PDB file of C-alpha atoms in Angstrom:
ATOM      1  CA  UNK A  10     130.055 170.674 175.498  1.00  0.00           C
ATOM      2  CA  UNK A  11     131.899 171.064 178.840  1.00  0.00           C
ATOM      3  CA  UNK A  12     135.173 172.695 179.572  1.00  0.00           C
ATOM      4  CA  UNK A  13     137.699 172.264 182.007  1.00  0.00           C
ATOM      5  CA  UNK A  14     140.760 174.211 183.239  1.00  0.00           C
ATOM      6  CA  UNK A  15     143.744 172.425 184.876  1.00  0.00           C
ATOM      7  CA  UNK A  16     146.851 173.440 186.691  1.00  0.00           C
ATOM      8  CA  UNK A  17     149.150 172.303 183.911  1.00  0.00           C
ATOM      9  CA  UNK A  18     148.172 175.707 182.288  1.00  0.00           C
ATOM     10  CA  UNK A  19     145.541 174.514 179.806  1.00  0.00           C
ATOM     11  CA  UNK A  20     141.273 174.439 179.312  1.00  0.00           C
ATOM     12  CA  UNK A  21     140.288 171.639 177.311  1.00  0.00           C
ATOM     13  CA  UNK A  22     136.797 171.496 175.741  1.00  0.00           C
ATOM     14  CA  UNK A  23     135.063 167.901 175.656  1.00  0.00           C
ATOM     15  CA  UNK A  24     132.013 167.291 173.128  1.00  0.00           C
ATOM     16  CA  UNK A  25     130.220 164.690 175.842  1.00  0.00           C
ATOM     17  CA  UNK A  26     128.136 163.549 172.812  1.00  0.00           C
ATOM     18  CA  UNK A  27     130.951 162.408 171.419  1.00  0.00           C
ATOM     19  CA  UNK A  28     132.960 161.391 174.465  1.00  0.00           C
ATOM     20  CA  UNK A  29     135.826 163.369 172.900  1.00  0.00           C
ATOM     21  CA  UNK A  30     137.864 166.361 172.987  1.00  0.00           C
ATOM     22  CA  UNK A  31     136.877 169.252 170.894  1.00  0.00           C
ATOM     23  CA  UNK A  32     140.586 171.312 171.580  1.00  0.00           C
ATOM     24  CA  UNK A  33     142.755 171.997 174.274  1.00  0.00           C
ATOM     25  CA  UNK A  34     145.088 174.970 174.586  1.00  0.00           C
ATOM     26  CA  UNK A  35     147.571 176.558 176.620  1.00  0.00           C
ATOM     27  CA  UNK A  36     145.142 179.087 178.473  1.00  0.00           C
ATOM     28  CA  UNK A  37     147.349 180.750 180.980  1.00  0.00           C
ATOM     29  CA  UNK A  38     151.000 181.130 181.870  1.00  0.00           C
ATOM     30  CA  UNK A  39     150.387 179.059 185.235  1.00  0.00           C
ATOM     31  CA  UNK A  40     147.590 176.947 186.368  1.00  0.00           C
ATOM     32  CA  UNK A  41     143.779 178.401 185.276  1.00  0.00           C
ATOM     33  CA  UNK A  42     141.645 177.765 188.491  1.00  0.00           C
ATOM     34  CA  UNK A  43     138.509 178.735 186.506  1.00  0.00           C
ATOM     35  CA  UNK A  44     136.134 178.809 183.606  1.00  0.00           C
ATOM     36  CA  UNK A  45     133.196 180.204 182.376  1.00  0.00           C
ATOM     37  CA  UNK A  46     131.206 180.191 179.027  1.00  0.00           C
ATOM     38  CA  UNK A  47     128.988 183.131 177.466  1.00  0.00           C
ATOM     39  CA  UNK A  48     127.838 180.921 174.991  1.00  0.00           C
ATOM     40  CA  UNK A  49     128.615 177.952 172.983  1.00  0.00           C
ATOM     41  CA  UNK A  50     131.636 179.786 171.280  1.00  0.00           C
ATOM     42  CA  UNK A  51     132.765 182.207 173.972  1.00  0.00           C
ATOM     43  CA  UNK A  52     134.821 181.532 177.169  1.00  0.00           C
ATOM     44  CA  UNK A  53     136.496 183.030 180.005  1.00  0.00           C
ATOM     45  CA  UNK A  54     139.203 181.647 182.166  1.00  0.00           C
ATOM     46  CA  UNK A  55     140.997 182.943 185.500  1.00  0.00           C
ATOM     47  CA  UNK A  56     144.497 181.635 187.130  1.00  0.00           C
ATOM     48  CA  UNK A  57     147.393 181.435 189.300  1.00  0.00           C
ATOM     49  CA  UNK A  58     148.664 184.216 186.475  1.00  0.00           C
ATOM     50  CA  UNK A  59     146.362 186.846 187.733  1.00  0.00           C
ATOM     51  CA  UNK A  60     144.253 187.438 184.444  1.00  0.00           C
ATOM     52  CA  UNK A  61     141.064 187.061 183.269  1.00  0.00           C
ATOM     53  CA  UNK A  62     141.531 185.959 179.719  1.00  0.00           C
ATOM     54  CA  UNK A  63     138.593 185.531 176.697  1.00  0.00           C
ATOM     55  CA  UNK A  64     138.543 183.081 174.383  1.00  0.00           C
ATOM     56  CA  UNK A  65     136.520 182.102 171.062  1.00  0.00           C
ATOM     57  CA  UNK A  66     136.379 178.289 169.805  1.00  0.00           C
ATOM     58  CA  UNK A  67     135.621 179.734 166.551  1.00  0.00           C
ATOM     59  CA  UNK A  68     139.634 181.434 166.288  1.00  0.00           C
ATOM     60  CA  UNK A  69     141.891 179.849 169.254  1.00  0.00           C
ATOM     61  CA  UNK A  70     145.107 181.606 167.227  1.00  0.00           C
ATOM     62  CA  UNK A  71     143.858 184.698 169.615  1.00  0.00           C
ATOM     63  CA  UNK A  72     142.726 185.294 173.070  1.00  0.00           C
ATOM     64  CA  UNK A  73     142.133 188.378 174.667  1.00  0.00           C
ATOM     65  CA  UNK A  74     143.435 189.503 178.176  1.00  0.00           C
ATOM     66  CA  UNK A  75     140.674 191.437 180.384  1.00  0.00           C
ATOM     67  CA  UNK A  76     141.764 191.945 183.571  1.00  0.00           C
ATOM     68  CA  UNK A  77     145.449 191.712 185.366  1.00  0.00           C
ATOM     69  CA  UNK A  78     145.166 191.796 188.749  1.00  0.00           C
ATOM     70  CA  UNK A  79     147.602 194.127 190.879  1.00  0.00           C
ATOM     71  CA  UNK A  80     150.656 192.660 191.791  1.00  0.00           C
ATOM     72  CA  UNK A  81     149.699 189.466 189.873  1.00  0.00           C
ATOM     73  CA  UNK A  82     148.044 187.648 192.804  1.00  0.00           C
ATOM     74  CA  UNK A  83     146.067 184.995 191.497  1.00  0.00           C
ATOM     75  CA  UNK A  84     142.463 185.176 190.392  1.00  0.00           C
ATOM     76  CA  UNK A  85     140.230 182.411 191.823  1.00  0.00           C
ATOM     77  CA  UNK A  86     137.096 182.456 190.204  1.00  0.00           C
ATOM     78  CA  UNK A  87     135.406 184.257 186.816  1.00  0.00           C
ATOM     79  CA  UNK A  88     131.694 184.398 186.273  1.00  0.00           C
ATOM     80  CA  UNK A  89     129.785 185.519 183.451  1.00  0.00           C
ATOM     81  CA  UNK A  90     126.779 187.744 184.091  1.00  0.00           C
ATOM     82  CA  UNK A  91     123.803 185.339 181.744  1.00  0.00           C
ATOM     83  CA  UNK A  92     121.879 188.687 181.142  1.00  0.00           C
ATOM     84  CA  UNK A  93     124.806 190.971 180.474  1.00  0.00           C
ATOM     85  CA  UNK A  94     127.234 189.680 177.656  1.00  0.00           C
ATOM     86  CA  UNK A  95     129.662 192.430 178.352  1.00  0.00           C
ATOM     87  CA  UNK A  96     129.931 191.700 182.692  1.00  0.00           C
ATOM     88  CA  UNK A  97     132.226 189.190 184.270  1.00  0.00           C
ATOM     89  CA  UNK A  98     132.861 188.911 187.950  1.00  0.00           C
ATOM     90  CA  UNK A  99     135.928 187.756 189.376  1.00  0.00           C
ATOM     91  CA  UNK A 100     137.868 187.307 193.118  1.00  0.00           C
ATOM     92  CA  UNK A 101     141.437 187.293 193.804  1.00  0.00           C
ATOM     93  CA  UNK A 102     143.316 185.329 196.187  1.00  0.00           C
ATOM     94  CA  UNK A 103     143.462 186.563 199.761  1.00  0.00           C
ATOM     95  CA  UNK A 104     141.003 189.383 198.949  1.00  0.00           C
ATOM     96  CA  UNK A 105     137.854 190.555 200.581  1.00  0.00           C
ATOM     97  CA  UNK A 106     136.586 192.050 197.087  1.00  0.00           C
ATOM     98  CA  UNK A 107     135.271 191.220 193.650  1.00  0.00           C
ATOM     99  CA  UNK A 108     135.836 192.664 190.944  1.00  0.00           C
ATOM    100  CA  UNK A 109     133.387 193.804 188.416  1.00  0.00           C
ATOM    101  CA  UNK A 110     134.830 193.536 184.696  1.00  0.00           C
ATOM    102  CA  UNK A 111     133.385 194.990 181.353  1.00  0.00           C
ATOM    103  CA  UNK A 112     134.582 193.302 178.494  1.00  0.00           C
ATOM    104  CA  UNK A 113     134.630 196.370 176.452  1.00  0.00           C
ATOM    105  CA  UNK A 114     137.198 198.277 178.793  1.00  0.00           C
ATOM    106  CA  UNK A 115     139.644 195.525 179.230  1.00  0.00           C
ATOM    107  CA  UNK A 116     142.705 195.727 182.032  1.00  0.00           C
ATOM    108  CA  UNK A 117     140.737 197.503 184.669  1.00  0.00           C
ATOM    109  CA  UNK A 118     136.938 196.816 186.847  1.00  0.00           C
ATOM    110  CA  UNK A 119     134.224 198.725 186.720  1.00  0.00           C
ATOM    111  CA  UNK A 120     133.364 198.549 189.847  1.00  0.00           C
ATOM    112  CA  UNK A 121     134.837 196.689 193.409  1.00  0.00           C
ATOM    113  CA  UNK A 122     132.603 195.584 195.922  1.00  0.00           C
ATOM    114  CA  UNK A 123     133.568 195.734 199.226  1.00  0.00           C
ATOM    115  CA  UNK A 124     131.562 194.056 201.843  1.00  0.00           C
ATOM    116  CA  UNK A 125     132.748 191.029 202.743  1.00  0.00           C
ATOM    117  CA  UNK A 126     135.387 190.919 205.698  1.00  0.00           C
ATOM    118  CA  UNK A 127     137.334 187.540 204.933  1.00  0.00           C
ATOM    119  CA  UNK A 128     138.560 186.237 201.454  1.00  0.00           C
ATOM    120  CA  UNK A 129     135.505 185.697 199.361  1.00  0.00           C
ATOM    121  CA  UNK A 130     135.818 182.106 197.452  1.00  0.00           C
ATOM    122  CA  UNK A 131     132.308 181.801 195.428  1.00  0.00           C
ATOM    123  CA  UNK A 132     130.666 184.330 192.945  1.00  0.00           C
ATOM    124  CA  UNK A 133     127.609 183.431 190.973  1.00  0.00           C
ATOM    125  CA  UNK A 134     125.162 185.933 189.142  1.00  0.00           C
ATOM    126  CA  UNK A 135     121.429 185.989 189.038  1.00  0.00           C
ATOM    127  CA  UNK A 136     119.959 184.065 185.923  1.00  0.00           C
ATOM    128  CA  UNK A 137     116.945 186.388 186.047  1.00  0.00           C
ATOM    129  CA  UNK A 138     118.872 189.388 186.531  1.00  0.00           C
ATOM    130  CA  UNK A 139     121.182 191.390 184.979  1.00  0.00           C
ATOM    131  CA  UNK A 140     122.204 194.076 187.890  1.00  0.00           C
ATOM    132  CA  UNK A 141     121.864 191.042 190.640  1.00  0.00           C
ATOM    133  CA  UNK A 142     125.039 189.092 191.807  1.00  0.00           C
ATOM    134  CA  UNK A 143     125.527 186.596 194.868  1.00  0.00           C
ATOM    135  CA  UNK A 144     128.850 186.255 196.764  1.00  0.00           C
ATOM    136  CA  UNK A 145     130.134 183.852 199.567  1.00  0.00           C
ATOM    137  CA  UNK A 146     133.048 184.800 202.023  1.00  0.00           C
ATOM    138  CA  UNK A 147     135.235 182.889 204.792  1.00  0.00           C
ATOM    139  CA  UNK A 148     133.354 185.449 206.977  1.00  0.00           C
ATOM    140  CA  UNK A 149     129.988 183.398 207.028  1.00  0.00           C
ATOM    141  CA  UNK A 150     128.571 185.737 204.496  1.00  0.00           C
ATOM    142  CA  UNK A 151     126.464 185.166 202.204  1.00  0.00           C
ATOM    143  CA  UNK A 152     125.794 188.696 199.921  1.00  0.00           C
ATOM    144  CA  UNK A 153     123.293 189.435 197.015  1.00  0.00           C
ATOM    145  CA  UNK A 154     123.921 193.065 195.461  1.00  0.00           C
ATOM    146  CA  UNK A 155     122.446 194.783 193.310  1.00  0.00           C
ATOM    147  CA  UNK A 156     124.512 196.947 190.777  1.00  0.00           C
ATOM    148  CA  UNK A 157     122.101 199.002 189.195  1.00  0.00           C
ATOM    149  CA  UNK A 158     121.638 200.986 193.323  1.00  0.00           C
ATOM    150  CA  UNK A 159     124.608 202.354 195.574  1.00  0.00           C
ATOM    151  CA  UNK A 160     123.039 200.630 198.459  1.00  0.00           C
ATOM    152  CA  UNK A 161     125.027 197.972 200.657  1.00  0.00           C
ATOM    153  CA  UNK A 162     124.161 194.441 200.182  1.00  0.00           C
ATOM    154  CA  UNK A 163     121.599 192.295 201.587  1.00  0.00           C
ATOM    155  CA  UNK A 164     123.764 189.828 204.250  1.00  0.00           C
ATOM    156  CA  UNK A 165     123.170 186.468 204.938  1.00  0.00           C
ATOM    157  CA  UNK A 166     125.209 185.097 207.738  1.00  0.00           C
ATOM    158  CA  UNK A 167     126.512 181.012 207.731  1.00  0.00           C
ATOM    159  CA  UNK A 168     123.496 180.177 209.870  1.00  0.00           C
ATOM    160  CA  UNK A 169     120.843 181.775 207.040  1.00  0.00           C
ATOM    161  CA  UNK A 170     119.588 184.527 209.228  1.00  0.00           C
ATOM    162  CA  UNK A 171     119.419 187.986 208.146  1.00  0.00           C
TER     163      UNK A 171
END
């Protein structure tokens, strides 16, 4: 299975065994820019809309907003932490942050972090690690934090020098 999001406001889920699609639906109220999958049933997606939204192939009548981001301003990316079923990450448009999500206290992050000093454009988490997430800036960083301390993140700068 592999899904895809598309500015015409809709994910569609291909079974590549099959060389077929499994659904599509109307994700967003704009164009989704991203998606990301917990598991073979479970799905997030982010866009121009400025949500985070959750879905589950198993009901598609539903779906579950997370996260609205101030002002609406679109939301770029969404991760999924792969050790922590509850975390998402996500990054906003024109932002310098991203924003931790919990998806048991929907509409608002957990935590921000604030490090980077141009927009950041790539998030991924750890796969051995659930307090461990890397993120990539215009500002020729490259930053792994850990969540589970208060200290500031190791940097990496474009050239891959500490």
């Amino acid at each position: 299975m592999i899904g895809t999001s598309s500015i015409d406001t809709t994910c569609t889920i291909w079974d590549i065994e099959t060389r077929s699609v499994q659904t599509q639906l109307i994700a967003h109220d704009s164009a989704v820019y991203d998606i990301c999958f917990r598991d073979e049933n479970l799905f997030a997606s982010s866009g121009e809309d400025g949500s985070v939204r959750h879905f589950d192939l198993r009901d598609l009548e539903h779906s579950t907003i997370i996260y609205e981001s101030p002002n609406k301003q679109p939301l770029l990316r969404v991760a999924w932490n792969k050790r922590n079923i509850y975390q998402l990450a996500t990054i906003q448009q024109n932002c310098n942050d991203v924003m931790i999500l919990d998806f048991r206290y929907p509409m608002k992050a957990v935590r921000t972090l604030k490090s980077h000093t141009a927009q950041v454009n790539s998030i991924a988490w750890a796969p051995h690690s659930q307090s461990h997430i890397c993120t990539a800036g215009d500002d020729h960083q490259t930053l792994i934090w850990c969540l589970n301390s208060q200290d500031a993140p190791q940097s990496v700068n474009g050239t891959g020098q500490e």
